[in-house]
Amino acid sequence: MNERAQAVTILGSTGSIGTSTLDVIARHPERYTVFALTAATQVELILAQCQQFTPRYAVMASATHAQQLAARVRELGLKVEVLSGEQALCEVSSAPEVDAVMAAIVGAAGLAPSLAAARAGKKLLLANKEALVVGGELFMQAVREGGATLLPIDSEHSAVFQSLPDDPATWSRRVDKIVLTASGGPFRTRDPDTLASVTPEQACAHPNWVMGRKISVDSATMMNKALEVIEASYLFGLPGSRIEVVIHPQSVIHSMVQYTDRSVVAQLGTPDMRGPIAYGLSWPERIESGAAALDFANLAALSFEKPDDRRFPGLRLAWDALAGPVGTTAVLNAANEVAVAAFLERRLRFDQIHSVNHATLQALTPSKPQDLADLLAIDTEARALALARVNTLAA
């Protein structure tokens, strides 16, 4: 263990991953301190977090929310400096004092600070799958050049990482395939012909996990699994042809690795994100996470099934995007963010999310991105095309 406590920046501290990370940190005050907390709009929640964890900095996405937080910080006499904007997010992610960064900002907004942490050589705990889906090889290049330690926090990718050999140089030779498990979400057994009537409330009612609204919808469409296939390809250096998805409703086996001798190594645990978070924070050690232990004597039967293409048509887009020109995965991510937002705003039917994603992929063939500006340009163009499709469907 380090002689001093590790200083941690949490990007997205008011979301489900952020609050779970703080829960784990609170259990180990001798090991971790909080350097910075960041949020988009939840002023009162981040204020309470500042009171409990006394970070040096708190960053809000907008100047307006930063002003609101700064006023409340002054009222309480807290010694927390309040900042705002993307540049501030990058600064608290790359500051020399920071040992580890939890990247948990949802969507493409988390890409720039995640890249900053990678280039600064931080221990980067990646819960923002979009950093890899959008950033792709540019992101992995930043990790390599910065000498960062990249640790996946998504339960599936953490499970794969825990099941792989210690030496990444042997992964391609020793591993036959990666098997990502999926719960199937709230509509695993629902008649596909009835999906047009799904409401945002129904889509956000996940049977196993407590998550934010956007990722809950992605779980219901299984677009989260499509993005995870893309993420796994970049993380572990394997082509899409060696990544498989299987539905496992109990969410006990979080993912598996099949080796060339056909042996399978799996990671099991209760569906609690504090498990992979604690593993990432403490790697290569392990610490108590607060998650409940599996009770094998009372464990229900474990079952598996193939995803239904009619119920989850968006899943196939993962392999299509990986097979397309570099930057195509960024197009898919941008389209999906626009489509899910429109669905949550009740401007789009649930079954039309896939239509928007597919149409946007068909409409845009990106040029190979050379830097972050190119990636953001692809993101902007894809969002515009997706929004146009949404407006057409909503008319």
Short mmCIF file of C-alpha atoms in Angstrom, two decimals:
data_model
loop_
_atom_site.label_atom_id
_atom_site.label_comp_id
_atom_site.label_asym_id
_atom_site.label_seq_id
_atom_site.Cartn_x
_atom_site.Cartn_y
_atom_site.Cartn_z
CA MET A 1 0.00 0.00 0.00
CA ASN A 2 1.18 3.55 -0.68
CA GLU A 3 2.72 5.39 2.26
CA ARG A 4 0.36 8.28 1.67
CA ALA A 5 -3.30 8.32 0.73
CA GLN A 6 -4.07 8.41 -2.98
CA ALA A 7 -5.61 11.66 -4.20
CA VAL A 8 -8.66 10.98 -6.40
CA THR A 9 -10.54 13.19 -8.84
CA ILE A 10 -14.10 12.04 -9.52
CA LEU A 11 -15.52 13.18 -12.84
CA GLY A 12 -19.30 12.95 -12.45
CA SER A 13 -19.49 12.67 -8.67
CA THR A 14 -23.28 13.11 -8.44
CA GLY A 15 -24.12 10.19 -10.75
CA SER A 16 -24.57 6.59 -9.66
CA ILE A 17 -20.91 5.67 -10.31
CA GLY A 18 -19.68 8.82 -8.61
CA THR A 19 -21.75 8.33 -5.47
CA SER A 20 -20.74 4.65 -5.30
CA THR A 21 -17.09 5.67 -5.64
CA LEU A 22 -17.44 8.08 -2.73
CA ASP A 23 -19.08 5.31 -0.70
CA VAL A 24 -16.03 3.09 -1.25
CA ILE A 25 -13.63 5.95 -0.48
CA ALA A 26 -15.49 6.72 2.74
CA ARG A 27 -14.80 3.15 3.87
CA HIS A 28 -11.04 3.66 3.45
CA PRO A 29 -10.14 7.19 4.60
CA GLU A 30 -6.58 6.08 5.32
CA ARG A 31 -6.08 5.07 1.67
CA TYR A 32 -7.88 7.77 -0.32
CA THR A 33 -8.52 11.51 -0.27
CA VAL A 34 -10.71 13.46 -2.68
CA PHE A 35 -8.85 16.05 -4.74
CA ALA A 36 -11.75 17.21 -6.92
CA LEU A 37 -15.45 16.56 -7.46
CA THR A 38 -17.31 17.49 -10.64
CA ALA A 39 -20.97 17.64 -11.64
CA ALA A 40 -23.25 19.02 -14.31
CA THR A 41 -26.25 20.59 -12.53
CA GLN A 42 -26.82 19.02 -9.10
CA VAL A 43 -25.62 21.87 -6.89
CA GLU A 44 -27.07 20.69 -3.59
CA LEU A 45 -25.77 17.14 -3.94
CA ILE A 46 -22.21 18.15 -4.81
CA LEU A 47 -22.38 20.67 -1.96
CA ALA A 48 -23.19 17.86 0.47
CA GLN A 49 -20.32 15.85 -0.99
CA CYS A 50 -17.98 18.81 -0.49
CA GLN A 51 -19.05 19.03 3.14
CA GLN A 52 -18.28 15.35 3.72
CA PHE A 53 -15.10 14.91 1.65
CA THR A 54 -13.56 18.44 1.64
CA PRO A 55 -12.04 18.36 -1.86
CA ARG A 56 -9.66 21.09 -2.98
CA TYR A 57 -11.79 21.77 -6.07
CA ALA A 58 -15.40 21.40 -7.20
CA VAL A 59 -16.15 21.84 -10.91
CA MET A 60 -19.54 22.49 -12.46
CA ALA A 61 -20.26 22.17 -16.17
CA SER A 62 -21.64 25.71 -16.52
CA ALA A 63 -20.65 29.05 -15.04
CA THR A 64 -24.22 29.56 -13.82
CA HIS A 65 -24.22 26.41 -11.70
CA ALA A 66 -20.69 27.18 -10.52
CA GLN A 67 -21.85 30.57 -9.26
CA GLN A 68 -24.71 28.91 -7.39
CA LEU A 69 -22.35 26.39 -5.83
CA ALA A 70 -19.76 29.04 -4.95
CA ALA A 71 -22.38 31.06 -3.11
CA ARG A 72 -23.43 28.04 -1.05
CA VAL A 73 -19.79 27.12 -0.37
CA ARG A 74 -19.18 30.64 0.99
CA GLU A 75 -22.30 30.45 3.16
CA LEU A 76 -21.00 27.27 4.79
CA GLY A 77 -17.42 28.50 5.07
CA LEU A 78 -16.00 25.55 3.10
CA LYS A 79 -12.44 25.76 1.80
CA VAL A 80 -13.33 24.50 -1.67
CA GLU A 81 -12.42 26.37 -4.85
CA VAL A 82 -15.27 26.27 -7.36
CA LEU A 83 -14.48 26.19 -11.09
CA SER A 84 -16.48 25.63 -14.27
CA GLY A 85 -16.16 24.38 -17.82
CA GLU A 86 -14.27 21.79 -19.82
CA GLN A 87 -10.83 23.33 -19.26
CA ALA A 88 -11.30 23.10 -15.51
CA LEU A 89 -12.35 19.45 -15.86
CA CYS A 90 -9.14 18.76 -17.75
CA GLU A 91 -7.05 20.60 -15.15
CA VAL A 92 -8.39 18.67 -12.17
CA SER A 93 -7.90 15.43 -14.13
CA SER A 94 -4.25 16.09 -14.95
CA ALA A 95 -3.00 18.02 -11.91
CA PRO A 96 0.33 16.74 -10.55
CA GLU A 97 -1.20 16.07 -7.14
CA VAL A 98 -3.75 13.61 -8.57
CA ASP A 99 -3.01 9.88 -8.40
CA ALA A 100 -6.27 8.45 -9.76
CA VAL A 101 -9.18 9.73 -11.85
CA MET A 102 -12.63 8.14 -11.86
CA ALA A 103 -14.02 9.00 -15.31
CA ALA A 104 -17.77 8.74 -14.85
CA ILE A 105 -19.18 11.64 -16.87
CA VAL A 106 -21.87 10.22 -19.12
CA GLY A 107 -21.53 10.66 -22.86
CA ALA A 108 -19.05 12.38 -25.15
CA ALA A 109 -18.70 15.22 -22.62
CA GLY A 110 -16.35 13.01 -20.64
CA LEU A 111 -13.88 12.52 -23.50
CA ALA A 112 -11.68 15.62 -23.07
CA PRO A 113 -10.96 15.23 -19.32
CA SER A 114 -10.43 11.48 -19.76
CA LEU A 115 -7.88 12.22 -22.48
CA ALA A 116 -6.22 14.78 -20.21
CA ALA A 117 -5.88 12.18 -17.45
CA ALA A 118 -4.48 9.64 -19.90
CA ARG A 119 -1.89 12.05 -21.29
CA ALA A 120 -0.86 12.98 -17.75
CA GLY A 121 -0.16 9.32 -16.96
CA LYS A 122 -2.79 8.93 -14.26
CA LYS A 123 -4.37 5.79 -12.92
CA LEU A 124 -7.53 6.13 -15.01
CA LEU A 125 -10.64 4.31 -13.83
CA LEU A 126 -12.81 4.31 -16.92
CA ALA A 127 -16.56 4.19 -16.31
CA ASN A 128 -17.29 6.41 -19.30
CA LYS A 129 -17.48 3.90 -22.15
CA GLU A 130 -17.93 6.72 -24.64
CA ALA A 131 -14.29 7.76 -24.16
CA LEU A 132 -13.31 4.60 -26.00
CA VAL A 133 -16.32 4.35 -28.28
CA VAL A 134 -15.76 7.92 -29.48
CA GLY A 135 -12.02 8.22 -28.89
CA GLY A 136 -11.07 4.76 -30.10
CA GLU A 137 -7.45 4.42 -31.16
CA LEU A 138 -6.70 8.08 -30.39
CA PHE A 139 -7.68 7.46 -26.78
CA MET A 140 -5.61 4.28 -26.54
CA GLN A 141 -2.67 6.13 -28.09
CA ALA A 142 -2.95 8.80 -25.37
CA VAL A 143 -2.93 6.05 -22.72
CA ARG A 144 0.21 4.51 -24.20
CA GLU A 145 2.07 7.76 -24.75
CA GLY A 146 1.16 9.16 -21.34
CA GLY A 147 2.05 5.95 -19.54
CA ALA A 148 -1.38 5.86 -17.90
CA THR A 149 -2.76 2.82 -16.13
CA LEU A 150 -6.19 2.15 -17.68
CA LEU A 151 -8.59 0.15 -15.50
CA PRO A 152 -12.13 -0.57 -16.73
CA ILE A 153 -14.96 0.05 -14.27
CA ASP A 154 -17.96 -1.19 -16.27
CA SER A 155 -18.86 -4.41 -14.49
CA GLU A 156 -18.45 -6.43 -17.69
CA HIS A 157 -15.06 -5.06 -18.65
CA SER A 158 -13.79 -5.22 -15.09
CA ALA A 159 -14.85 -8.88 -15.07
CA VAL A 160 -12.98 -9.53 -18.31
CA PHE A 161 -9.90 -7.74 -16.99
CA GLN A 162 -9.99 -9.84 -13.82
CA SER A 163 -10.29 -13.01 -15.93
CA LEU A 164 -7.45 -12.29 -18.36
CA PRO A 165 -3.77 -13.25 -17.98
CA ASP A 166 -1.59 -10.69 -16.20
CA ASP A 167 0.51 -10.01 -19.31
CA PRO A 168 -1.46 -8.09 -21.98
CA ALA A 169 1.08 -9.12 -24.59
CA THR A 170 -0.30 -12.67 -24.39
CA TRP A 171 -4.00 -11.83 -24.69
CA SER A 172 -4.30 -12.16 -28.46
CA ARG A 173 -2.43 -15.48 -28.46
CA ARG A 174 -3.99 -17.14 -25.41
CA VAL A 175 -7.59 -15.89 -25.61
CA ASP A 176 -10.12 -17.41 -28.01
CA LYS A 177 -12.93 -14.97 -27.29
CA ILE A 178 -14.49 -12.64 -24.74
CA VAL A 179 -18.08 -13.27 -23.67
CA LEU A 180 -19.90 -10.20 -22.36
CA THR A 181 -22.99 -10.96 -20.32
CA ALA A 182 -26.16 -8.87 -20.43
CA SER A 183 -29.14 -8.91 -18.10
CA GLY A 184 -31.55 -8.41 -20.98
CA GLY A 185 -33.03 -5.39 -19.20
CA PRO A 186 -36.71 -4.89 -18.44
CA PHE A 187 -37.96 -6.14 -21.83
CA ARG A 188 -36.09 -9.44 -22.13
CA THR A 189 -39.34 -11.43 -22.43
CA ARG A 190 -41.60 -8.72 -23.81
CA ASP A 191 -43.28 -9.22 -27.18
CA PRO A 192 -41.23 -7.17 -29.69
CA ASP A 193 -44.44 -6.07 -31.39
CA THR A 194 -45.41 -4.13 -28.23
CA LEU A 195 -42.19 -2.14 -27.83
CA ALA A 196 -43.64 0.91 -29.61
CA SER A 197 -45.74 1.65 -26.51
CA VAL A 198 -42.87 1.54 -23.99
CA THR A 199 -42.68 4.62 -21.74
CA PRO A 200 -39.52 6.24 -20.34
CA GLU A 201 -40.56 5.09 -16.88
CA GLN A 202 -40.79 1.47 -18.01
CA ALA A 203 -37.47 1.65 -19.84
CA CYS A 204 -35.71 3.07 -16.78
CA ALA A 205 -37.00 0.33 -14.44
CA HIS A 206 -34.01 -2.01 -14.62
CA PRO A 207 -34.58 -5.35 -12.88
CA ASN A 208 -31.06 -5.74 -11.42
CA TRP A 209 -29.05 -2.52 -11.46
CA VAL A 210 -29.59 1.02 -10.15
CA MET A 211 -28.41 3.35 -12.92
CA GLY A 212 -29.00 6.75 -14.47
CA ARG A 213 -31.80 7.31 -16.98
CA LYS A 214 -29.66 7.34 -20.12
CA ILE A 215 -27.79 4.12 -19.37
CA SER A 216 -31.03 2.49 -18.20
CA VAL A 217 -32.59 3.16 -21.61
CA ASP A 218 -29.42 1.84 -23.26
CA SER A 219 -29.79 -1.33 -21.21
CA ALA A 220 -33.41 -1.68 -22.31
CA THR A 221 -32.42 -1.42 -25.99
CA MET A 222 -29.14 -3.32 -25.38
CA MET A 223 -27.31 -0.42 -26.99
CA ASN A 224 -25.23 -0.38 -23.80
CA LYS A 225 -24.01 -3.83 -24.80
CA ALA A 226 -23.29 -2.67 -28.34
CA LEU A 227 -21.13 0.13 -26.93
CA GLU A 228 -19.47 -2.36 -24.58
CA VAL A 229 -18.54 -4.62 -27.51
CA ILE A 230 -16.80 -1.64 -29.11
CA GLU A 231 -15.15 -0.71 -25.82
CA ALA A 232 -13.94 -4.27 -25.27
CA SER A 233 -12.39 -4.37 -28.72
CA TYR A 234 -10.28 -1.30 -27.98
CA LEU A 235 -9.55 -2.18 -24.35
CA PHE A 236 -8.37 -5.70 -24.95
CA GLY A 237 -7.06 -5.45 -28.51
CA LEU A 238 -9.36 -8.08 -29.98
CA PRO A 239 -11.47 -7.79 -33.15
CA GLY A 240 -15.25 -7.79 -32.94
CA SER A 241 -15.29 -11.32 -34.35
CA ARG A 242 -13.78 -12.52 -31.05
CA ILE A 243 -16.34 -10.79 -28.84
CA GLU A 244 -19.69 -12.39 -28.09
CA VAL A 245 -22.75 -11.27 -26.12
CA VAL A 246 -24.97 -13.63 -24.15
CA ILE A 247 -27.99 -12.79 -22.01
CA HIS A 248 -27.64 -13.87 -18.40
CA PRO A 249 -30.72 -12.59 -16.51
CA GLN A 250 -29.37 -13.18 -12.99
CA SER A 251 -26.40 -10.77 -13.43
CA VAL A 252 -24.19 -13.00 -11.27
CA ILE A 253 -21.55 -13.83 -13.89
CA HIS A 254 -20.41 -10.41 -15.06
CA SER A 255 -18.43 -11.65 -18.06
CA MET A 256 -16.17 -14.51 -19.19
CA VAL A 257 -12.99 -15.22 -21.10
CA GLN A 258 -12.71 -18.36 -23.21
CA TYR A 259 -9.12 -19.46 -23.76
CA THR A 260 -7.67 -21.27 -26.77
CA ASP A 261 -7.92 -24.60 -24.92
CA ARG A 262 -11.69 -23.85 -24.53
CA SER A 263 -11.37 -23.37 -20.78
CA VAL A 264 -13.57 -20.52 -19.52
CA VAL A 265 -12.66 -18.16 -16.68
CA ALA A 266 -15.53 -16.09 -15.28
CA GLN A 267 -15.87 -13.37 -12.65
CA LEU A 268 -18.90 -13.58 -10.35
CA GLY A 269 -20.39 -11.19 -7.82
CA THR A 270 -23.54 -9.50 -6.67
CA PRO A 271 -24.86 -6.76 -9.01
CA ASP A 272 -23.26 -3.88 -7.10
CA MET A 273 -20.97 -1.38 -8.85
CA ARG A 274 -18.96 -0.88 -5.67
CA GLY A 275 -17.26 -4.19 -6.44
CA PRO A 276 -15.54 -3.14 -9.69
CA ILE A 277 -15.00 0.37 -8.31
CA ALA A 278 -13.15 -0.99 -5.27
CA TYR A 279 -11.12 -3.28 -7.52
CA GLY A 280 -10.14 -0.36 -9.74
CA LEU A 281 -9.24 1.91 -6.85
CA SER A 282 -7.10 -0.70 -5.09
CA TRP A 283 -5.61 -2.57 -8.07
CA PRO A 284 -3.48 -4.66 -7.97
CA GLU A 285 -4.66 -5.18 -4.39
CA ARG A 286 -8.23 -5.74 -3.21
CA ILE A 287 -10.19 -3.90 -0.53
CA GLU A 288 -13.60 -4.22 1.09
CA SER A 289 -16.23 -2.65 -1.17
CA GLY A 290 -19.45 -2.73 0.80
CA ALA A 291 -21.03 -5.12 -1.72
CA ALA A 292 -22.85 -8.15 -0.34
CA ALA A 293 -21.23 -11.55 -0.72
CA LEU A 294 -22.77 -14.17 -2.98
CA ASP A 295 -24.75 -16.78 -1.07
CA PHE A 296 -24.09 -19.88 -3.15
CA ALA A 297 -26.42 -22.07 -1.07
CA ASN A 298 -29.35 -19.85 -2.00
CA LEU A 299 -28.20 -18.85 -5.47
CA ALA A 300 -30.83 -19.31 -8.15
CA ALA A 301 -30.04 -21.36 -11.23
CA LEU A 302 -27.83 -19.53 -13.71
CA SER A 303 -29.32 -19.32 -17.19
CA PHE A 304 -28.11 -18.05 -20.55
CA GLU A 305 -29.76 -17.23 -23.86
CA LYS A 306 -28.95 -15.60 -27.17
CA PRO A 307 -30.14 -12.00 -27.71
CA ASP A 308 -33.28 -11.76 -29.85
CA ASP A 309 -32.55 -9.65 -32.95
CA ARG A 310 -36.17 -8.51 -33.19
CA ARG A 311 -36.24 -7.34 -29.58
CA PHE A 312 -32.73 -5.85 -29.62
CA PRO A 313 -31.94 -4.82 -33.22
CA GLY A 314 -29.44 -2.18 -32.08
CA LEU A 315 -26.97 -4.73 -30.73
CA ARG A 316 -25.85 -5.71 -34.24
CA LEU A 317 -24.75 -2.12 -34.90
CA ALA A 318 -21.67 -2.69 -32.70
CA TRP A 319 -20.07 -5.06 -35.20
CA ASP A 320 -21.22 -2.90 -38.13
CA ALA A 321 -19.56 0.16 -36.61
CA LEU A 322 -16.33 -1.69 -35.80
CA ALA A 323 -16.18 -2.90 -39.40
CA GLY A 324 -16.66 0.64 -40.75
CA PRO A 325 -14.07 3.39 -41.24
CA VAL A 326 -12.30 4.73 -38.15
CA GLY A 327 -14.70 7.20 -36.51
CA THR A 328 -17.84 5.19 -37.29
CA THR A 329 -18.17 4.15 -33.66
CA ALA A 330 -18.26 7.86 -32.73
CA VAL A 331 -21.15 8.31 -35.18
CA LEU A 332 -23.10 5.52 -33.51
CA ASN A 333 -22.53 6.93 -30.04
CA ALA A 334 -23.62 10.44 -31.03
CA ALA A 335 -26.76 9.22 -32.79
CA ASN A 336 -27.72 7.10 -29.82
CA GLU A 337 -27.31 9.98 -27.35
CA VAL A 338 -29.61 12.14 -29.47
CA ALA A 339 -32.17 9.35 -29.91
CA VAL A 340 -32.27 8.42 -26.22
CA ALA A 341 -32.64 12.07 -25.20
CA ALA A 342 -35.56 12.43 -27.62
CA PHE A 343 -37.19 9.29 -26.22
CA LEU A 344 -36.81 10.52 -22.64
CA GLU A 345 -38.39 13.81 -23.75
CA ARG A 346 -41.27 11.76 -25.26
CA ARG A 347 -40.51 13.05 -28.76
CA LEU A 348 -39.56 9.60 -30.05
CA ARG A 349 -41.02 6.13 -29.60
CA PHE A 350 -38.86 3.51 -27.95
CA ASP A 351 -38.70 1.38 -31.08
CA GLN A 352 -37.59 4.41 -33.13
CA ILE A 353 -34.29 4.75 -31.23
CA HIS A 354 -32.81 2.04 -33.45
CA SER A 355 -34.21 3.71 -36.55
CA VAL A 356 -32.36 6.95 -35.73
CA ASN A 357 -29.10 5.11 -34.98
CA HIS A 358 -29.24 3.01 -38.15
CA ALA A 359 -30.19 5.93 -40.39
CA THR A 360 -27.36 8.09 -39.02
CA LEU A 361 -24.79 5.35 -39.61
CA GLN A 362 -26.07 5.02 -43.18
CA ALA A 363 -25.93 8.77 -43.78
CA LEU A 364 -22.43 9.53 -42.50
CA THR A 365 -19.11 7.98 -43.51
CA PRO A 366 -16.50 9.85 -41.45
CA SER A 367 -12.99 10.79 -42.48
CA LYS A 368 -10.27 9.30 -40.28
CA PRO A 369 -9.92 11.52 -37.18
CA GLN A 370 -6.42 12.81 -36.44
CA ASP A 371 -7.10 14.58 -33.15
CA LEU A 372 -9.76 15.53 -30.61
CA ALA A 373 -11.04 18.34 -32.82
CA ASP A 374 -11.72 15.83 -35.62
CA LEU A 375 -13.56 13.53 -33.21
CA LEU A 376 -15.71 16.39 -31.97
CA ALA A 377 -16.47 17.41 -35.56
CA ILE A 378 -17.67 13.88 -36.31
CA ASP A 379 -19.74 13.95 -33.13
CA THR A 380 -21.33 17.29 -34.09
CA GLU A 381 -22.17 16.20 -37.63
CA ALA A 382 -23.64 12.91 -36.44
CA ARG A 383 -25.79 14.67 -33.85
CA ALA A 384 -27.15 17.03 -36.47
CA LEU A 385 -28.08 14.15 -38.76
CA ALA A 386 -29.63 12.21 -35.89
CA LEU A 387 -31.65 15.22 -34.77
CA ALA A 388 -32.93 15.73 -38.29
CA ARG A 389 -34.08 12.11 -38.32
CA VAL A 390 -35.74 12.57 -34.92
CA ASN A 391 -37.57 15.65 -36.19
CA THR A 392 -38.77 13.74 -39.25
CA LEU A 393 -40.09 10.87 -37.14
CA ALA A 394 -41.64 13.21 -34.59
CA ALA A 395 -43.41 15.34 -37.20
#
